PDB file of C-alpha atoms in Angstrom:
ATOM      1  CA  UNK A   1      -4.694 -24.095  66.863  1.00 49.00           C
ATOM      2  CA  UNK A   2      -5.061 -23.996  70.712  1.00 49.00           C
ATOM      3  CA  UNK A   3      -7.858 -25.806  72.602  1.00 46.00           C
ATOM      4  CA  UNK A   4      -9.479 -22.463  73.487  1.00 46.00           C
ATOM      5  CA  UNK A   5      -9.408 -21.315  69.852  1.00 51.00           C
ATOM      6  CA  UNK A   6     -10.948 -24.639  68.790  1.00 46.00           C
ATOM      7  CA  UNK A   7     -13.799 -24.299  71.315  1.00 42.00           C
ATOM      8  CA  UNK A   8     -14.338 -20.678  70.219  1.00 44.00           C
ATOM      9  CA  UNK A   9     -14.543 -21.668  66.569  1.00 46.00           C
ATOM     10  CA  UNK A  10     -16.938 -24.525  67.388  1.00 47.00           C
ATOM     11  CA  UNK A  11     -19.386 -22.153  69.083  1.00 45.00           C
ATOM     12  CA  UNK A  12     -18.984 -19.510  66.370  1.00 42.00           C
ATOM     13  CA  UNK A  13     -19.856 -22.062  63.666  1.00 52.00           C
ATOM     14  CA  UNK A  14     -23.141 -22.699  65.487  1.00 52.00           C
ATOM     15  CA  UNK A  15     -23.920 -18.989  65.241  1.00 50.00           C
ATOM     16  CA  UNK A  16     -26.091 -17.965  62.311  1.00 51.00           C
ATOM     17  CA  UNK A  17     -24.775 -14.405  62.473  1.00 50.00           C
ATOM     18  CA  UNK A  18     -21.166 -15.564  62.313  1.00 46.00           C
ATOM     19  CA  UNK A  19     -21.805 -17.821  59.324  1.00 53.00           C
ATOM     20  CA  UNK A  20     -23.698 -15.037  57.586  1.00 48.00           C
ATOM     21  CA  UNK A  21     -20.859 -12.535  57.946  1.00 49.00           C
ATOM     22  CA  UNK A  22     -18.308 -15.199  57.120  1.00 54.00           C
ATOM     23  CA  UNK A  23     -20.063 -15.938  53.782  1.00 60.00           C
ATOM     24  CA  UNK A  24     -20.333 -12.191  53.107  1.00 53.00           C
ATOM     25  CA  UNK A  25     -16.614 -11.828  53.766  1.00 58.00           C
ATOM     26  CA  UNK A  26     -15.752 -14.663  51.365  1.00 58.00           C
ATOM     27  CA  UNK A  27     -18.017 -13.131  48.722  1.00 58.00           C
ATOM     28  CA  UNK A  28     -16.339  -9.775  49.177  1.00 58.00           C
ATOM     29  CA  UNK A  29     -12.947 -11.421  48.690  1.00 66.00           C
ATOM     30  CA  UNK A  30     -14.175 -13.049  45.467  1.00 65.00           C
ATOM     31  CA  UNK A  31     -15.684  -9.753  44.288  1.00 62.00           C
ATOM     32  CA  UNK A  32     -12.429  -7.980  45.074  1.00 59.00           C
ATOM     33  CA  UNK A  33     -10.457 -10.475  42.946  1.00 65.00           C
ATOM     34  CA  UNK A  34     -13.047 -10.166  40.173  1.00 63.00           C
ATOM     35  CA  UNK A  35     -12.714  -6.368  40.237  1.00 57.00           C
ATOM     36  CA  UNK A  36      -8.920  -6.688  40.137  1.00 59.00           C
ATOM     37  CA  UNK A  37      -9.163  -9.027  37.129  1.00 61.00           C
ATOM     38  CA  UNK A  38     -11.636  -6.706  35.447  1.00 59.00           C
ATOM     39  CA  UNK A  39      -9.325  -3.774  36.082  1.00 59.00           C
ATOM     40  CA  UNK A  40      -6.484  -5.714  34.472  1.00 61.00           C
ATOM     41  CA  UNK A  41      -8.628  -6.477  31.416  1.00 58.00           C
ATOM     42  CA  UNK A  42      -9.808  -2.873  31.321  1.00 52.00           C
ATOM     43  CA  UNK A  43      -6.214  -1.666  31.302  1.00 55.00           C
ATOM     44  CA  UNK A  44      -5.530  -3.950  28.341  1.00 56.00           C
ATOM     45  CA  UNK A  45      -8.605  -2.635  26.533  1.00 48.00           C
ATOM     46  CA  UNK A  46      -7.578   0.953  27.227  1.00 49.00           C
ATOM     47  CA  UNK A  47      -4.088   0.223  25.905  1.00 54.00           C
ATOM     48  CA  UNK A  48      -5.495  -1.363  22.730  1.00 51.00           C
ATOM     49  CA  UNK A  49      -7.911   1.539  22.307  1.00 47.00           C
ATOM     50  CA  UNK A  50      -5.037   4.002  22.673  1.00 50.00           C
ATOM     51  CA  UNK A  51      -3.022   2.128  20.020  1.00 52.00           C
ATOM     52  CA  UNK A  52      -6.032   2.122  17.701  1.00 46.00           C
ATOM     53  CA  UNK A  53      -6.601   5.814  18.324  1.00 49.00           C
ATOM     54  CA  UNK A  54      -2.948   6.562  17.549  1.00 53.00           C
ATOM     55  CA  UNK A  55      -3.312   4.640  14.296  1.00 51.00           C
ATOM     56  CA  UNK A  56      -6.454   6.542  13.373  1.00 44.00           C
ATOM     57  CA  UNK A  57      -4.787   9.859  14.128  1.00 47.00           C
ATOM     58  CA  UNK A  58      -2.050   9.034  11.620  1.00 52.00           C
ATOM     59  CA  UNK A  59      -4.527   8.998   8.771  1.00 51.00           C
ATOM     60  CA  UNK A  60      -7.858  10.416   9.905  1.00 52.00           C
ATOM     61  CA  UNK A  61      -9.126  11.065   6.402  1.00 56.00           C
ATOM     62  CA  UNK A  62      -8.701   7.480   5.248  1.00 57.00           C
ATOM     63  CA  UNK A  63     -10.180   5.794   8.312  1.00 54.00           C
ATOM     64  CA  UNK A  64     -12.968   8.303   8.935  1.00 55.00           C
ATOM     65  CA  UNK A  65     -14.226   7.943   5.385  1.00 58.00           C
ATOM     66  CA  UNK A  66     -13.771   4.193   5.443  1.00 59.00           C
ATOM     67  CA  UNK A  67     -15.750   3.792   8.679  1.00 54.00           C
ATOM     68  CA  UNK A  68     -18.462   6.116   7.375  1.00 55.00           C
ATOM     69  CA  UNK A  69     -18.643   4.058   4.204  1.00 57.00           C
ATOM     70  CA  UNK A  70     -18.871   0.697   5.985  1.00 56.00           C
ATOM     71  CA  UNK A  71     -21.610   1.939   8.328  1.00 49.00           C
ATOM     72  CA  UNK A  72     -23.923   2.664   5.415  1.00 53.00           C
ATOM     73  CA  UNK A  73     -22.911  -0.191   3.113  1.00 54.00           C
ATOM     74  CA  UNK A  74     -22.889  -3.696   4.543  1.00 50.00           C
ATOM     75  CA  UNK A  75     -22.393  -5.534   1.256  1.00 52.00           C
ATOM     76  CA  UNK A  76     -20.877  -4.634  -2.093  1.00 51.00           C
ATOM     77  CA  UNK A  77     -23.070  -4.632  -5.181  1.00 56.00           C
ATOM     78  CA  UNK A  78     -23.459  -2.615  -8.376  1.00 60.00           C
ATOM     79  CA  UNK A  79     -25.306   0.185  -6.596  1.00 65.00           C
ATOM     80  CA  UNK A  80     -22.779   0.633  -3.786  1.00 72.00           C
ATOM     81  CA  UNK A  81     -20.402   3.579  -4.377  1.00 79.00           C
ATOM     82  CA  UNK A  82     -16.627   3.222  -4.406  1.00 86.00           C
ATOM     83  CA  UNK A  83     -14.158   4.721  -1.975  1.00 86.00           C
ATOM     84  CA  UNK A  84     -10.933   6.427  -3.114  1.00 90.00           C
ATOM     85  CA  UNK A  85      -8.170   6.285  -0.476  1.00 88.00           C
ATOM     86  CA  UNK A  86      -6.172   8.833  -2.483  1.00 88.00           C
ATOM     87  CA  UNK A  87      -8.602  11.767  -2.198  1.00 89.00           C
ATOM     88  CA  UNK A  88     -11.206  10.355   0.243  1.00 85.00           C
ATOM     89  CA  UNK A  89     -14.094  10.679  -2.210  1.00 87.00           C
ATOM     90  CA  UNK A  90     -17.057   8.285  -1.899  1.00 83.00           C
ATOM     91  CA  UNK A  91     -18.679   7.922  -5.292  1.00 84.00           C
ATOM     92  CA  UNK A  92     -19.253   5.442  -8.082  1.00 88.00           C
ATOM     93  CA  UNK A  93     -16.054   5.253 -10.141  1.00 93.00           C
ATOM     94  CA  UNK A  94     -16.165   5.989 -13.884  1.00 93.00           C
ATOM     95  CA  UNK A  95     -15.431   3.455 -16.613  1.00 91.00           C
ATOM     96  CA  UNK A  96     -12.117   4.040 -18.374  1.00 90.00           C
ATOM     97  CA  UNK A  97      -9.459   2.583 -20.697  1.00 84.00           C
ATOM     98  CA  UNK A  98      -8.626   1.762 -24.317  1.00 79.00           C
ATOM     99  CA  UNK A  99     -10.385  -1.504 -23.596  1.00 81.00           C
ATOM    100  CA  UNK A 100     -13.115  -0.188 -21.300  1.00 87.00           C
ATOM    101  CA  UNK A 101     -12.810  -1.231 -17.673  1.00 89.00           C
ATOM    102  CA  UNK A 102     -15.900  -0.728 -15.535  1.00 89.00           C
ATOM    103  CA  UNK A 103     -15.754   1.472 -12.441  1.00 90.00           C
ATOM    104  CA  UNK A 104     -12.010   2.082 -12.290  1.00 92.00           C
ATOM    105  CA  UNK A 105     -11.466   5.874 -12.394  1.00 95.00           C
ATOM    106  CA  UNK A 106     -12.155   8.165  -9.432  1.00 94.00           C
ATOM    107  CA  UNK A 107     -14.400  11.064 -10.439  1.00 93.00           C
ATOM    108  CA  UNK A 108     -12.584  13.531  -8.189  1.00 93.00           C
ATOM    109  CA  UNK A 109      -8.828  12.847  -8.421  1.00 93.00           C
ATOM    110  CA  UNK A 110      -8.844  10.620 -11.568  1.00 93.00           C
ATOM    111  CA  UNK A 111      -6.886   7.842  -9.835  1.00 94.00           C
ATOM    112  CA  UNK A 112      -6.913   4.388 -11.421  1.00 94.00           C
ATOM    113  CA  UNK A 113      -6.555   0.934  -9.851  1.00 94.00           C
ATOM    114  CA  UNK A 114      -2.769   0.908  -9.713  1.00 94.00           C
ATOM    115  CA  UNK A 115      -2.564   4.497  -8.434  1.00 95.00           C
ATOM    116  CA  UNK A 116      -4.741   3.623  -5.444  1.00 95.00           C
ATOM    117  CA  UNK A 117      -2.757   0.460  -4.800  1.00 95.00           C
ATOM    118  CA  UNK A 118       0.626   2.223  -4.966  1.00 96.00           C
ATOM    119  CA  UNK A 119      -0.666   5.059  -2.783  1.00 95.00           C
ATOM    120  CA  UNK A 120      -1.650   2.538  -0.098  1.00 94.00           C
ATOM    121  CA  UNK A 121       1.783   0.893  -0.325  1.00 95.00           C
ATOM    122  CA  UNK A 122       3.554   4.254   0.000  1.00 95.00           C
ATOM    123  CA  UNK A 123       1.408   5.524   2.880  1.00 92.00           C
ATOM    124  CA  UNK A 124       0.739   2.310   4.818  1.00 90.00           C
ATOM    125  CA  UNK A 125       3.898   0.229   4.378  1.00 92.00           C
ATOM    126  CA  UNK A 126       6.514   2.893   3.560  1.00 94.00           C
ATOM    127  CA  UNK A 127       5.150   5.951   5.346  1.00 91.00           C
ATOM    128  CA  UNK A 128       8.426   6.489   7.232  1.00 91.00           C
ATOM    129  CA  UNK A 129      10.437   6.371   3.995  1.00 93.00           C
ATOM    130  CA  UNK A 130       8.328   8.989   2.200  1.00 93.00           C
ATOM    131  CA  UNK A 131       8.226  11.317   5.207  1.00 92.00           C
ATOM    132  CA  UNK A 132      11.939  11.740   5.792  1.00 94.00           C
ATOM    133  CA  UNK A 133      14.440  13.790   3.790  1.00 96.00           C
ATOM    134  CA  UNK A 134      15.002  11.872   0.540  1.00 97.00           C
ATOM    135  CA  UNK A 135      15.971  12.373  -3.099  1.00 98.00           C
ATOM    136  CA  UNK A 136      13.397  10.768  -5.406  1.00 98.00           C
ATOM    137  CA  UNK A 137      13.757   9.947  -9.122  1.00 98.00           C
ATOM    138  CA  UNK A 138      10.385   9.490 -10.827  1.00 98.00           C
ATOM    139  CA  UNK A 139      10.163   8.234 -14.428  1.00 98.00           C
ATOM    140  CA  UNK A 140       7.189   9.207 -16.607  1.00 96.00           C
ATOM    141  CA  UNK A 141       5.420  11.058 -13.776  1.00 96.00           C
ATOM    142  CA  UNK A 142       1.655  10.585 -13.513  1.00 94.00           C
ATOM    143  CA  UNK A 143      -0.139  13.822 -12.663  1.00 93.00           C
ATOM    144  CA  UNK A 144      -1.610  12.372  -9.485  1.00 94.00           C
ATOM    145  CA  UNK A 145       1.775  11.293  -8.051  1.00 96.00           C
ATOM    146  CA  UNK A 146       3.569  14.364  -9.394  1.00 96.00           C
ATOM    147  CA  UNK A 147       1.239  16.473  -7.254  1.00 94.00           C
ATOM    148  CA  UNK A 148       1.582  14.093  -4.291  1.00 95.00           C
ATOM    149  CA  UNK A 149       5.412  14.140  -4.288  1.00 96.00           C
ATOM    150  CA  UNK A 150       5.739  17.846  -5.194  1.00 95.00           C
ATOM    151  CA  UNK A 151       3.793  18.905  -2.110  1.00 94.00           C
ATOM    152  CA  UNK A 152       6.180  17.154   0.264  1.00 94.00           C
ATOM    153  CA  UNK A 153       8.871  19.544   1.498  1.00 95.00           C
ATOM    154  CA  UNK A 154      11.060  16.652   2.635  1.00 97.00           C
ATOM    155  CA  UNK A 155      11.367  15.226  -0.910  1.00 97.00           C
ATOM    156  CA  UNK A 156      14.026  16.482  -3.334  1.00 97.00           C
ATOM    157  CA  UNK A 157      11.960  15.532  -6.359  1.00 97.00           C
ATOM    158  CA  UNK A 158      13.284  14.595  -9.834  1.00 98.00           C
ATOM    159  CA  UNK A 159      10.420  13.952 -12.303  1.00 97.00           C
ATOM    160  CA  UNK A 160      11.942  12.893 -15.655  1.00 97.00           C
ATOM    161  CA  UNK A 161      10.983  11.392 -19.009  1.00 96.00           C
ATOM    162  CA  UNK A 162      12.482  10.712 -22.434  1.00 95.00           C
ATOM    163  CA  UNK A 163       9.459  12.229 -24.204  1.00 92.00           C
ATOM    164  CA  UNK A 164       8.979  15.899 -23.358  1.00 91.00           C
ATOM    165  CA  UNK A 165       6.140  16.536 -25.815  1.00 88.00           C
ATOM    166  CA  UNK A 166       3.548  14.502 -23.958  1.00 89.00           C
ATOM    167  CA  UNK A 167       3.767  16.968 -21.036  1.00 89.00           C
ATOM    168  CA  UNK A 168       2.977  20.059 -23.142  1.00 85.00           C
ATOM    169  CA  UNK A 169      -0.650  20.173 -21.965  1.00 85.00           C
ATOM    170  CA  UNK A 170      -0.054  18.869 -18.448  1.00 86.00           C
ATOM    171  CA  UNK A 171       0.720  20.901 -15.369  1.00 86.00           C
ATOM    172  CA  UNK A 172       4.012  19.074 -14.883  1.00 92.00           C
ATOM    173  CA  UNK A 173       7.476  20.596 -14.879  1.00 92.00           C
ATOM    174  CA  UNK A 174      10.099  17.952 -15.667  1.00 95.00           C
ATOM    175  CA  UNK A 175      13.538  18.149 -14.124  1.00 94.00           C
ATOM    176  CA  UNK A 176      15.297  16.834 -17.207  1.00 94.00           C
ATOM    177  CA  UNK A 177      14.914  14.724 -20.352  1.00 96.00           C
ATOM    178  CA  UNK A 178      16.203  11.294 -19.366  1.00 97.00           C
ATOM    179  CA  UNK A 179      16.641   8.028 -21.242  1.00 97.00           C
ATOM    180  CA  UNK A 180      16.367   5.179 -18.736  1.00 98.00           C
ATOM    181  CA  UNK A 181      19.028   3.259 -20.657  1.00 98.00           C
ATOM    182  CA  UNK A 182      21.541   6.044 -19.983  1.00 97.00           C
ATOM    183  CA  UNK A 183      20.635   7.936 -16.810  1.00 98.00           C
ATOM    184  CA  UNK A 184      22.680  11.190 -16.545  1.00 97.00           C
ATOM    185  CA  UNK A 185      23.243  11.061 -12.774  1.00 97.00           C
ATOM    186  CA  UNK A 186      26.125   9.871 -10.631  1.00 97.00           C
ATOM    187  CA  UNK A 187      26.281   6.457  -8.965  1.00 97.00           C
ATOM    188  CA  UNK A 188      24.209   6.126  -5.769  1.00 97.00           C
ATOM    189  CA  UNK A 189      22.412   9.467  -6.151  1.00 97.00           C
ATOM    190  CA  UNK A 190      18.830   8.588  -5.187  1.00 98.00           C
ATOM    191  CA  UNK A 191      17.182   7.291  -2.027  1.00 97.00           C
ATOM    192  CA  UNK A 192      13.978   6.354  -3.901  1.00 97.00           C
ATOM    193  CA  UNK A 193      13.233   5.522  -7.536  1.00 98.00           C
ATOM    194  CA  UNK A 194       9.683   5.051  -8.754  1.00 98.00           C
ATOM    195  CA  UNK A 195       8.872   3.788 -12.237  1.00 98.00           C
ATOM    196  CA  UNK A 196       5.425   2.531 -13.196  1.00 96.00           C
ATOM    197  CA  UNK A 197       4.550   0.990 -16.565  1.00 96.00           C
ATOM    198  CA  UNK A 198       7.679   2.343 -18.281  1.00 97.00           C
ATOM    199  CA  UNK A 199       9.990  -0.639 -18.837  1.00 97.00           C
ATOM    200  CA  UNK A 200       7.640  -2.241 -21.381  1.00 96.00           C
ATOM    201  CA  UNK A 201       8.368   0.797 -23.613  1.00 95.00           C
ATOM    202  CA  UNK A 202      12.165   0.663 -23.242  1.00 97.00           C
ATOM    203  CA  UNK A 203      14.087  -1.106 -26.068  1.00 96.00           C
ATOM    204  CA  UNK A 204      16.848  -2.509 -23.814  1.00 97.00           C
ATOM    205  CA  UNK A 205      15.171  -3.125 -20.453  1.00 97.00           C
ATOM    206  CA  UNK A 206      18.185  -5.037 -19.064  1.00 97.00           C
ATOM    207  CA  UNK A 207      20.384  -1.999 -19.602  1.00 97.00           C
ATOM    208  CA  UNK A 208      17.712   0.208 -18.026  1.00 98.00           C
ATOM    209  CA  UNK A 209      17.523  -1.992 -14.918  1.00 98.00           C
ATOM    210  CA  UNK A 210      21.299  -1.894 -14.538  1.00 97.00           C
ATOM    211  CA  UNK A 211      21.134   1.899 -14.723  1.00 98.00           C
ATOM    212  CA  UNK A 212      18.423   2.021 -12.056  1.00 98.00           C
ATOM    213  CA  UNK A 213      20.609  -0.137  -9.831  1.00 98.00           C
ATOM    214  CA  UNK A 214      23.630   2.099 -10.453  1.00 98.00           C
ATOM    215  CA  UNK A 215      22.007   5.419  -9.465  1.00 98.00           C
ATOM    216  CA  UNK A 216      20.169   3.945  -6.439  1.00 98.00           C
ATOM    217  CA  UNK A 217      21.883   4.419  -3.086  1.00 97.00           C
ATOM    218  CA  UNK A 218      23.076   1.283  -1.322  1.00 94.00           C
ATOM    219  CA  UNK A 219      20.281   1.642   1.267  1.00 90.00           C
ATOM    220  CA  UNK A 220      17.771   2.985  -1.279  1.00 95.00           C
ATOM    221  CA  UNK A 221      14.474   1.576  -2.528  1.00 97.00           C
ATOM    222  CA  UNK A 222      13.340   1.242  -6.129  1.00 98.00           C
ATOM    223  CA  UNK A 223       9.595   0.742  -6.748  1.00 98.00           C
ATOM    224  CA  UNK A 224       8.984  -0.937 -10.129  1.00 98.00           C
ATOM    225  CA  UNK A 225       5.669  -1.813 -11.769  1.00 97.00           C
ATOM    226  CA  UNK A 226       4.990  -3.248 -15.205  1.00 97.00           C
ATOM    227  CA  UNK A 227       1.922  -4.942 -16.689  1.00 94.00           C
ATOM    228  CA  UNK A 228       2.324  -8.669 -15.964  1.00 94.00           C
ATOM    229  CA  UNK A 229       0.356 -11.016 -18.228  1.00 93.00           C
ATOM    230  CA  UNK A 230      -0.815 -14.551 -17.559  1.00 92.00           C
ATOM    231  CA  UNK A 231       2.035 -16.150 -19.508  1.00 95.00           C
ATOM    232  CA  UNK A 232       5.024 -17.998 -18.095  1.00 94.00           C
ATOM    233  CA  UNK A 233       7.655 -16.354 -20.325  1.00 96.00           C
ATOM    234  CA  UNK A 234       7.967 -12.776 -21.561  1.00 95.00           C
ATOM    235  CA  UNK A 235       7.041 -12.412 -25.245  1.00 94.00           C
ATOM    236  CA  UNK A 236       9.519 -10.314 -27.248  1.00 92.00           C
ATOM    237  CA  UNK A 237      10.321 -10.895 -30.900  1.00 92.00           C
ATOM    238  CA  UNK A 238      12.234  -8.684 -33.313  1.00 91.00           C
ATOM    239  CA  UNK A 239       9.797  -9.454 -36.149  1.00 92.00           C
ATOM    240  CA  UNK A 240       6.936  -7.902 -34.144  1.00 93.00           C
ATOM    241  CA  UNK A 241       8.641  -4.518 -34.141  1.00 90.00           C
ATOM    242  CA  UNK A 242       5.954  -2.528 -35.970  1.00 92.00           C
ATOM    243  CA  UNK A 243       3.089  -0.559 -34.404  1.00 91.00           C
ATOM    244  CA  UNK A 244       0.512  -2.934 -35.907  1.00 93.00           C
ATOM    245  CA  UNK A 245       2.215  -6.127 -34.746  1.00 91.00           C
ATOM    246  CA  UNK A 246       3.068  -4.692 -31.303  1.00 91.00           C
ATOM    247  CA  UNK A 247      -0.608  -3.841 -30.866  1.00 90.00           C
ATOM    248  CA  UNK A 248      -1.579  -7.361 -31.971  1.00 91.00           C
ATOM    249  CA  UNK A 249       0.927  -9.310 -29.867  1.00 89.00           C
ATOM    250  CA  UNK A 250       1.799  -6.976 -26.982  1.00 91.00           C
ATOM    251  CA  UNK A 251      -1.560  -5.247 -26.556  1.00 89.00           C
ATOM    252  CA  UNK A 252      -0.322  -1.704 -27.235  1.00 90.00           C
ATOM    253  CA  UNK A 253       1.391  -0.178 -30.256  1.00 90.00           C
ATOM    254  CA  UNK A 254       4.167   1.469 -28.214  1.00 91.00           C
ATOM    255  CA  UNK A 255       4.997  -1.606 -26.111  1.00 95.00           C
ATOM    256  CA  UNK A 256       8.111  -3.499 -27.173  1.00 93.00           C
ATOM    257  CA  UNK A 257       7.403  -6.666 -25.205  1.00 95.00           C
ATOM    258  CA  UNK A 258       4.718  -8.478 -23.202  1.00 95.00           C
ATOM    259  CA  UNK A 259       5.965  -9.315 -19.713  1.00 96.00           C
ATOM    260  CA  UNK A 260       5.182 -12.719 -18.249  1.00 95.00           C
ATOM    261  CA  UNK A 261       5.563 -14.241 -14.809  1.00 95.00           C
ATOM    262  CA  UNK A 262       9.319 -14.482 -15.346  1.00 95.00           C
ATOM    263  CA  UNK A 263       9.744 -10.684 -15.047  1.00 97.00           C
ATOM    264  CA  UNK A 264      11.056 -10.996 -11.500  1.00 96.00           C
ATOM    265  CA  UNK A 265      14.049 -12.920 -12.889  1.00 96.00           C
ATOM    266  CA  UNK A 266      15.098  -9.765 -14.760  1.00 96.00           C
ATOM    267  CA  UNK A 267      15.193  -7.917 -11.457  1.00 97.00           C
ATOM    268  CA  UNK A 268      17.310 -10.652  -9.898  1.00 97.00           C
ATOM    269  CA  UNK A 269      19.641 -10.533 -12.908  1.00 96.00           C
ATOM    270  CA  UNK A 270      20.168  -6.813 -12.268  1.00 96.00           C
ATOM    271  CA  UNK A 271      21.343  -7.854  -8.779  1.00 96.00           C
ATOM    272  CA  UNK A 272      18.338  -6.446  -6.917  1.00 97.00           C
ATOM    273  CA  UNK A 273      16.966  -7.955  -3.743  1.00 96.00           C
ATOM    274  CA  UNK A 274      13.234  -8.146  -4.512  1.00 97.00           C
ATOM    275  CA  UNK A 275       9.982  -8.200  -2.565  1.00 96.00           C
ATOM    276  CA  UNK A 276       6.698  -8.529  -4.454  1.00 96.00           C
ATOM    277  CA  UNK A 277       3.571  -6.824  -3.073  1.00 96.00           C
ATOM    278  CA  UNK A 278      -0.018  -7.361  -4.256  1.00 96.00           C
ATOM    279  CA  UNK A 279      -3.234  -5.575  -3.139  1.00 95.00           C
ATOM    280  CA  UNK A 280      -4.197  -8.403  -0.788  1.00 93.00           C
ATOM    281  CA  UNK A 281      -1.037  -7.689   1.226  1.00 93.00           C
ATOM    282  CA  UNK A 282      -2.474  -4.251   2.039  1.00 90.00           C
ATOM    283  CA  UNK A 283      -6.235  -4.952   2.209  1.00 87.00           C
ATOM    284  CA  UNK A 284      -7.081  -8.542   3.162  1.00 85.00           C
ATOM    285  CA  UNK A 285     -10.883  -8.183   2.942  1.00 81.00           C
ATOM    286  CA  UNK A 286     -12.111  -9.109  -0.578  1.00 82.00           C
ATOM    287  CA  UNK A 287     -15.187  -6.863  -0.450  1.00 77.00           C
ATOM    288  CA  UNK A 288     -13.163  -3.897   0.714  1.00 80.00           C
ATOM    289  CA  UNK A 289     -10.689  -4.328  -2.169  1.00 85.00           C
ATOM    290  CA  UNK A 290     -13.687  -4.234  -4.496  1.00 84.00           C
ATOM    291  CA  UNK A 291     -14.950  -1.068  -2.826  1.00 85.00           C
ATOM    292  CA  UNK A 292     -11.558   0.559  -3.470  1.00 89.00           C
ATOM    293  CA  UNK A 293     -11.473  -1.216  -6.849  1.00 90.00           C
ATOM    294  CA  UNK A 294      -7.981  -2.604  -6.552  1.00 92.00           C
ATOM    295  CA  UNK A 295      -6.840  -4.961  -9.282  1.00 92.00           C
ATOM    296  CA  UNK A 296      -5.832  -8.187  -7.509  1.00 92.00           C
ATOM    297  CA  UNK A 297      -3.499  -8.999 -10.416  1.00 91.00           C
ATOM    298  CA  UNK A 298      -1.477  -5.802  -9.959  1.00 94.00           C
ATOM    299  CA  UNK A 299       2.046  -6.236  -8.620  1.00 95.00           C
ATOM    300  CA  UNK A 300       4.572  -3.788  -7.223  1.00 97.00           C
ATOM    301  CA  UNK A 301       8.193  -4.889  -6.976  1.00 98.00           C
ATOM    302  CA  UNK A 302      10.213  -3.435  -4.108  1.00 97.00           C
ATOM    303  CA  UNK A 303      13.859  -3.552  -5.139  1.00 97.00           C
ATOM    304  CA  UNK A 304      16.901  -2.898  -2.980  1.00 96.00           C
ATOM    305  CA  UNK A 305      20.612  -3.290  -3.513  1.00 88.00           C
ATOM    306  CA  UNK A 306      22.083  -6.492  -2.095  1.00 75.00           C
TER     307      UNK A 306
END
C-alpha cells in the first residue's frame, strides 16, 4: 500500500459514513454467501423431492392410500382399520382360517397375510422382473395371484396343478395337469417359478426341488414359500402317513411333513443360490406391518441357479 493510500484510508476510517457503508457492504457479502448456500440446499431438496415424486408416481395407489391412512391414524389399536396394499382397501380385516386367525383376510380382495407380503416383494423388490417379457410357471395358483399375473400382457403365464378337481368352482383355467416331481417341460424353460405352500404336500420334495431347478433358466428366479415351524429339524416319519396322524403331527391332514428351520438346507442341496426375505425387509416399521397385517414369521425364499 502506498503512503497516499494509507493516508486516504486513515481519513476514511474516521468517517462515520464510510464505516457505515463498509459494514453494509460486508453484510451484503455475508448475505450473498448465505443465499448461495441456501440455493445449494434448496437444489438438494428439490432433487430429493423429485426423486420422492418419481417413486410415488410408480405406485400412486399404494402410497396415496398409505399416506391417507397414516394422516387419520397415528397409532395402531383394535379399532384402527387395516390397509391392503394388494387392492388399496382401508377396512378392518376379517378373521379367517381352520384355526381362526384374527383380522387376516381383506374384505375386498380376500388376500391373506402371505399374499400381501408376496405382493410387496414382487412389486417393490422385483418390479423390473415382473414387468418385462417373461415365462412364468405357477404351481397351485391362488385366485388372487392368478388374476394378477393373467392381466399382465408381458407374462407368458403357466398356471398348473396336480389336482384339477379343486378348480372346478374357481374362475381359473389351468395350463396343464402337472406333478411337481415330474415336470413335463424342457430344461431351462421358465424365467420365473412361483410356488407357495405346495412342497409340504409333495411326497418326494427333494425330487420336486431338482425338477424346479431343471426347468428354471440359468438367469431365472424361483420364489418358494412353505410353512416354517419353530423346530430345528423338519419332522417327517413314515408311520405318520395317515390323515389322522398327519393332522396330529403336521397340523394338516394333507401335509406329508412339518418343515423346520433346516428347510433352507434342502434348497442348497438342490444347488440353488438362496436369499431369504421376511416382511421386515420390506416394511421396517412395526406398527405399519401390523396395519397391513403381515406375519413376521413368514418367509419367502428367492432361489437362483448357481
